[in-house]
Short mmCIF file of C-alpha atoms in Angstrom, two decimals:
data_model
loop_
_atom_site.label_atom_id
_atom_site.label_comp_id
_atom_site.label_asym_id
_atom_site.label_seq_id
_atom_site.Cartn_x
_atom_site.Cartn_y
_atom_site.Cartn_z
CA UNK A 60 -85.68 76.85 95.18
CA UNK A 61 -83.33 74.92 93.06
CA UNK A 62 -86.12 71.69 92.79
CA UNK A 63 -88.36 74.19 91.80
CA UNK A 64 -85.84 75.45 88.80
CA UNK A 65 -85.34 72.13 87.77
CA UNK A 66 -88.97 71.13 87.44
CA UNK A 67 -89.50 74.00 85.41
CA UNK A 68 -86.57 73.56 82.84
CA UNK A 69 -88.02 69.81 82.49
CA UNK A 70 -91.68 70.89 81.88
CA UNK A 71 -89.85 73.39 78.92
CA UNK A 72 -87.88 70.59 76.92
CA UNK A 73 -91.24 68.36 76.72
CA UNK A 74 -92.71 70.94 75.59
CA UNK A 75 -90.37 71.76 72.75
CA UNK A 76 -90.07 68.27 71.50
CA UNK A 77 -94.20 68.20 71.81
CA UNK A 78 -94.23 70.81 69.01
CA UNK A 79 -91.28 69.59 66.93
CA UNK A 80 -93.11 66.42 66.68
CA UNK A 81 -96.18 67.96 65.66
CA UNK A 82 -94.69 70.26 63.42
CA UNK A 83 -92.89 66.93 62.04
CA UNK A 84 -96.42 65.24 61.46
CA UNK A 85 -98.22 68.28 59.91
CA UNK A 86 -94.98 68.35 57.58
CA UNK A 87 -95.59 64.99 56.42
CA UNK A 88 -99.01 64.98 56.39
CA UNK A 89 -98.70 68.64 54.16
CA UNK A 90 -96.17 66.95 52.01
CA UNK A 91 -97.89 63.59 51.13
CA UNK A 92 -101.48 65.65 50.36
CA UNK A 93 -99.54 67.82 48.09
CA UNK A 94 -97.70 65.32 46.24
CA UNK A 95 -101.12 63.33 45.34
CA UNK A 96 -102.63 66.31 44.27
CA UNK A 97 -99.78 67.07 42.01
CA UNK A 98 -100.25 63.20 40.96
CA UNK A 99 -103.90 63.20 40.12
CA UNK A 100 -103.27 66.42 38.17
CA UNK A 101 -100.71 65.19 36.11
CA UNK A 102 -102.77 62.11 35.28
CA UNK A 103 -105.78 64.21 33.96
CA UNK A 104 -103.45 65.87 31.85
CA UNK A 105 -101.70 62.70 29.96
CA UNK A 106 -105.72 61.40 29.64
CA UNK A 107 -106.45 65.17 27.61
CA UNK A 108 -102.99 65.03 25.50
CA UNK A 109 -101.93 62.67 22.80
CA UNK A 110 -98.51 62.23 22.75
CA UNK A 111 -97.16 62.40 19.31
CA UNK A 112 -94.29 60.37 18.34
CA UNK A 113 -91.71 62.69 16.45
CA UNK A 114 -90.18 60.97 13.43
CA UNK A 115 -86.39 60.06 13.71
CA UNK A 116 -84.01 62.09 12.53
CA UNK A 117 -83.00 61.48 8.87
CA UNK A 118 -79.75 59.86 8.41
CA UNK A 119 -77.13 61.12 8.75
CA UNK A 120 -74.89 61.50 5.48
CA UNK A 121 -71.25 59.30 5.85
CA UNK A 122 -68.05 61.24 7.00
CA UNK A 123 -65.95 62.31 3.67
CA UNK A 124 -63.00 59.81 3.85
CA UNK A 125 -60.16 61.23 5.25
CA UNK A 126 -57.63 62.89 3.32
CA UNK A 127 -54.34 60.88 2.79
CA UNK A 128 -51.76 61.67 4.34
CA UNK A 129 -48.72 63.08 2.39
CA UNK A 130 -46.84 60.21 1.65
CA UNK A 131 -43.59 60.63 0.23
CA UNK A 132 -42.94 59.24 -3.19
CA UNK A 133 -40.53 55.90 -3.06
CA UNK A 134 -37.05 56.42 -3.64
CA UNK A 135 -36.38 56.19 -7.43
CA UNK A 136 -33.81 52.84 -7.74
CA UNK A 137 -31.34 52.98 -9.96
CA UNK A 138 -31.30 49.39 -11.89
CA UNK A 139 -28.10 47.72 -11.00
CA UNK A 140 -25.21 47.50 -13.37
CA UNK A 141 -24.97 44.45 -15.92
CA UNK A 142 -21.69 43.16 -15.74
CA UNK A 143 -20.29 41.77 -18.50
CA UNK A 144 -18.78 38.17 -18.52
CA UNK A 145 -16.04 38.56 -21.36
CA UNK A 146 -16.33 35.03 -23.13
CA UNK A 147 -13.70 32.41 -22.67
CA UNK A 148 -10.68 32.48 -24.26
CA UNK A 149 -10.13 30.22 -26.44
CA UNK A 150 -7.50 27.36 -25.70
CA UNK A 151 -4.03 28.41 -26.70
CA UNK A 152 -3.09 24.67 -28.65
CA UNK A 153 0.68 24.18 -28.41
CA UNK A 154 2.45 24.55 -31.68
CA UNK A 155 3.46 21.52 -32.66
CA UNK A 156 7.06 21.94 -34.36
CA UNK A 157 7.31 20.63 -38.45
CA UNK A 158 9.17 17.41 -38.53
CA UNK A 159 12.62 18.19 -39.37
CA UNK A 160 13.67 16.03 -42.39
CA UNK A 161 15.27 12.90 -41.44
CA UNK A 162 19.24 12.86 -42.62
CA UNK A 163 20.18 10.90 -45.33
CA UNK A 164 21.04 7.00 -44.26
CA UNK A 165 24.59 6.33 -43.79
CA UNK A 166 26.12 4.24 -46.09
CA UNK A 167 26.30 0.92 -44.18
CA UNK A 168 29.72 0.24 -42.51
CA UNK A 169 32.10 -2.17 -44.85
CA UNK A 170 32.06 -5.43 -43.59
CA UNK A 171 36.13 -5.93 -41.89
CA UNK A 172 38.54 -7.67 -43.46
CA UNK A 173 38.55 -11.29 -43.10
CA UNK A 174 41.34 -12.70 -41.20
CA UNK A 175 44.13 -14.18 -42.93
CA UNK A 176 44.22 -17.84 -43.36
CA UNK A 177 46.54 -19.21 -40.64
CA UNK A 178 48.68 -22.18 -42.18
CA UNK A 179 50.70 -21.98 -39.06
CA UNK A 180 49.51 -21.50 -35.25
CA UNK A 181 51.68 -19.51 -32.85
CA UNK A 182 53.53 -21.27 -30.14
CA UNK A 183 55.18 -19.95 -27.31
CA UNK A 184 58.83 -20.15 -26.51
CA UNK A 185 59.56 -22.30 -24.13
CA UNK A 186 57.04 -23.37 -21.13
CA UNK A 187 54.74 -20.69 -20.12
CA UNK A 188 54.54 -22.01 -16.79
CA UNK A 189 58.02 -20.33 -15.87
CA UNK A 190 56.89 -17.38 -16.48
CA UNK A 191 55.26 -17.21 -12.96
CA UNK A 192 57.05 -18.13 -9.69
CA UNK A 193 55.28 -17.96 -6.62
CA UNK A 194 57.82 -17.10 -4.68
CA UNK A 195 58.80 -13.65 -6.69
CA UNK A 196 54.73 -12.64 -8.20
CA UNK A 197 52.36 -13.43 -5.95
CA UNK A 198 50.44 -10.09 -4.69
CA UNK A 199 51.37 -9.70 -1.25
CA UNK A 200 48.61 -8.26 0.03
CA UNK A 201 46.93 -11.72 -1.56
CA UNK A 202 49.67 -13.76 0.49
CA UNK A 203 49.07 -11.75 3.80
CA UNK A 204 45.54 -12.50 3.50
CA UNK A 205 45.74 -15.97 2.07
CA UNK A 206 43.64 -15.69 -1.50
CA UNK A 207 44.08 -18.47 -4.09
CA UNK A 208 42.54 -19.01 -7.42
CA UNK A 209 42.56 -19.55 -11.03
CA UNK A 210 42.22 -17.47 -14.27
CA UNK A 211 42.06 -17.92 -17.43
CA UNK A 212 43.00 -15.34 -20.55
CA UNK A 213 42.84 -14.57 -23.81
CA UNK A 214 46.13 -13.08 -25.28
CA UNK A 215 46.16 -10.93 -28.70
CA UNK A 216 50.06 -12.01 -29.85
CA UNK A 217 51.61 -9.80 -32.90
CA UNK A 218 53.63 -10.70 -35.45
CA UNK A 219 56.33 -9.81 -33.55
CA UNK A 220 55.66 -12.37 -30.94
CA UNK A 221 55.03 -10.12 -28.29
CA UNK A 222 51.54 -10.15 -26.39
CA UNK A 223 50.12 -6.82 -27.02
CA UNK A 224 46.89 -7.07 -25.58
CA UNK A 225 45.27 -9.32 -22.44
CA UNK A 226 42.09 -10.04 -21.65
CA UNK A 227 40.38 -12.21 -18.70
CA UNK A 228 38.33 -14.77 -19.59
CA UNK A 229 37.34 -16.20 -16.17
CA UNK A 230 38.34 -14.22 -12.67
CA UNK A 231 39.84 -15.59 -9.74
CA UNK A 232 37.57 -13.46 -7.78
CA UNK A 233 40.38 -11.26 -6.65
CA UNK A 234 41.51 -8.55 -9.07
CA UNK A 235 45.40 -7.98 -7.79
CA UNK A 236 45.98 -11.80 -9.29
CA UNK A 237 44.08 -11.04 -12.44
CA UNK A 238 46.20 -8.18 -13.37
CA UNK A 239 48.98 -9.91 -12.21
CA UNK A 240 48.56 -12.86 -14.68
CA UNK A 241 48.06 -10.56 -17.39
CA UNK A 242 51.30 -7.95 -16.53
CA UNK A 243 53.34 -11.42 -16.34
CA UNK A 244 52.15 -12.31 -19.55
CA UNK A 245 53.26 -9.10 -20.95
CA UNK A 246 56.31 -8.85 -19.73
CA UNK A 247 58.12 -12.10 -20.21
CA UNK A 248 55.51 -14.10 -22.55
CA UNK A 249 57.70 -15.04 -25.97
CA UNK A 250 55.77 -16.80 -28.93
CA UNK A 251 56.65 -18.07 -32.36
CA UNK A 252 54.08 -16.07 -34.47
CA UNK A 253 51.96 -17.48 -36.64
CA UNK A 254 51.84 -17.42 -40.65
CA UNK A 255 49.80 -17.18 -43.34
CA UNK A 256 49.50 -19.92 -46.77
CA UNK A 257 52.71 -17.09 -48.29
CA UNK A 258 54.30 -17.70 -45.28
CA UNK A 259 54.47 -14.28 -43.72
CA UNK A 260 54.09 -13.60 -39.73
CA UNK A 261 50.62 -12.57 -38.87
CA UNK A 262 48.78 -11.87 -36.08
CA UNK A 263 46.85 -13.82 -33.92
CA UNK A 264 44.94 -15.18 -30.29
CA UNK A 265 46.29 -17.30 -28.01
CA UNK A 266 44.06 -18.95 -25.13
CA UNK A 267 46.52 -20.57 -22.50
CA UNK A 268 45.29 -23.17 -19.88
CA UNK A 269 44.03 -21.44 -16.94
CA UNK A 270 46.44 -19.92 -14.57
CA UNK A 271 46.65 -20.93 -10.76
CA UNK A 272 48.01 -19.11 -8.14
CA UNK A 273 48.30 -20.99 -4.94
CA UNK A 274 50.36 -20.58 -1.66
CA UNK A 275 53.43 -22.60 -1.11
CA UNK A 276 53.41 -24.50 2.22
#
C-alpha cells in the first residue's frame, strides 16, 4: 500500500510540471504574436502620418546683469600734513673786534753815557794770588770728593777799590769753587783804582788770570 502511494504522488508532479510547461509555451507563443501585431500596426501608422518638425524655440532673451552688490564707499583720506622745513639759518660770522689804535712810539732810549777816558788802569794791591790758600778756602765737600779746576772772572772794581760785583767768565765745572773764587775776591781783593785825563778815581773792570784750585799732596 505504501508503493502504491508513492507511484501515485510521482504520476501527480509530472503532471503539474507537464502543464506549467505548456502554459509556459502558450505564454510565449501569446506574447511574441501580440507584440508583432502591435509592430506591424505601428508601422502602418508612421507610413499614414507625416511627422512635422516643430520649429525651435525662439531665443531666449539674456539674463539682466546682476545687480551690484552694495559696496561701501572707500574711506575718505585725509591728505597728509606738509611739514614745513624752516630755512637755514644763516651763519652767525664772528665779530671781528675794531683794531684798537696802536700807542704812540716811545721815544727811543738815550744812548748811555760813554765811559770815561781811563788815563790810568787799576792795579791791585799786592799779589792776588795770596788771596787764596788752599789750605784755609778750598770747599770741603770739593776736597772730600777730590774736584780740581780753573776759573776765570771778570771783576767790576769801584772807585773805592773795592770789587763790587763778580762775574764768571769760564766754570770749573763745579759751582762751590766758582762762588768761592768770587766771595774771595770780595772779601780780601784791594786795588788801586783807576783815573780819568782830570785825574779823579773812576770806575772800572778788571779780568785776572784764571784761578786754579788744586789739591795739595
Amino acid at each position: 500500500m505504501a508503493y502504491a502511494d508513492h507511484s501515485e504522488t510521482s504520476s501527480r508532479m509530472v503532471s503539474i510540471i507537464i502543464v506549467a510547461l505548456i502554459h509556459v509555451v502558450l505564454g510565449y507563443a501569446f506574447v511574441t504574436g501580440l507584440g508583432m501585431k502591435y509592430v506591424k500596426k505601428a508601422a502602418e501608422q508612421l507610413d499614414v502620418f507625416e511627422v512635422k518638425e516643430e520649429p525651435p524655440p525662439p531665443d531666449e532673451p539674456p539674463p539682466p546683469p546682476p545687480k551690484p552688490a552694495d559696496v561701501p564707499p572707500p574711506p575718505v583720506v585725509s591728505p597728509p600734513k606738509i611739514v614745513e622745513t624752516p630755512a637755514p639759518a644763516a651763519p652767525v660770522l664772528p665779530t671781528v673786534p675794531k683794531a684798537l689804535p696802536l700807542p704812540p712810539p716811545l721815544p727811543p732810549t738815550p744812548a748811555p753815557p760813554a765811559p770815561p777816558r781811563v788815563a790810568k788802569k787799576v792795579e791791585p794791591r799786592g799779589n792776588p794770588g795770596g788771596w787764596f790758600d788752599n789750605d784755609r778756602d778750598y770747599p770741603s765737600r770739593a776736597l772730600r770728593e777730590g774736584r780740581e779746576g780753573t776759573v776765570g772772572v771778570r771783576l767790576q772794581i769801584g772807585a773805592d777799590g773795592r770789587v763790587s760785583d763778580c762775574t764768571v767768565t769760564r766754570s770749573s765745572g763745579h759751582s762751590d769753587l766758582d762762588e768761592k773764587t768770587c766771595e774771595n775776591f770780595r772779601r780780601r781783593g784791594r786795588f788801586r783804582p783807576a783815573e780819568d785825563a782830570s785825574g779823579n778815581k773812576i770806575a772800572s773792570t778788571w779780568s785776572p788770570p784764571g784761578i786754579t784750585w788744586r789739591i795739595q799732596q
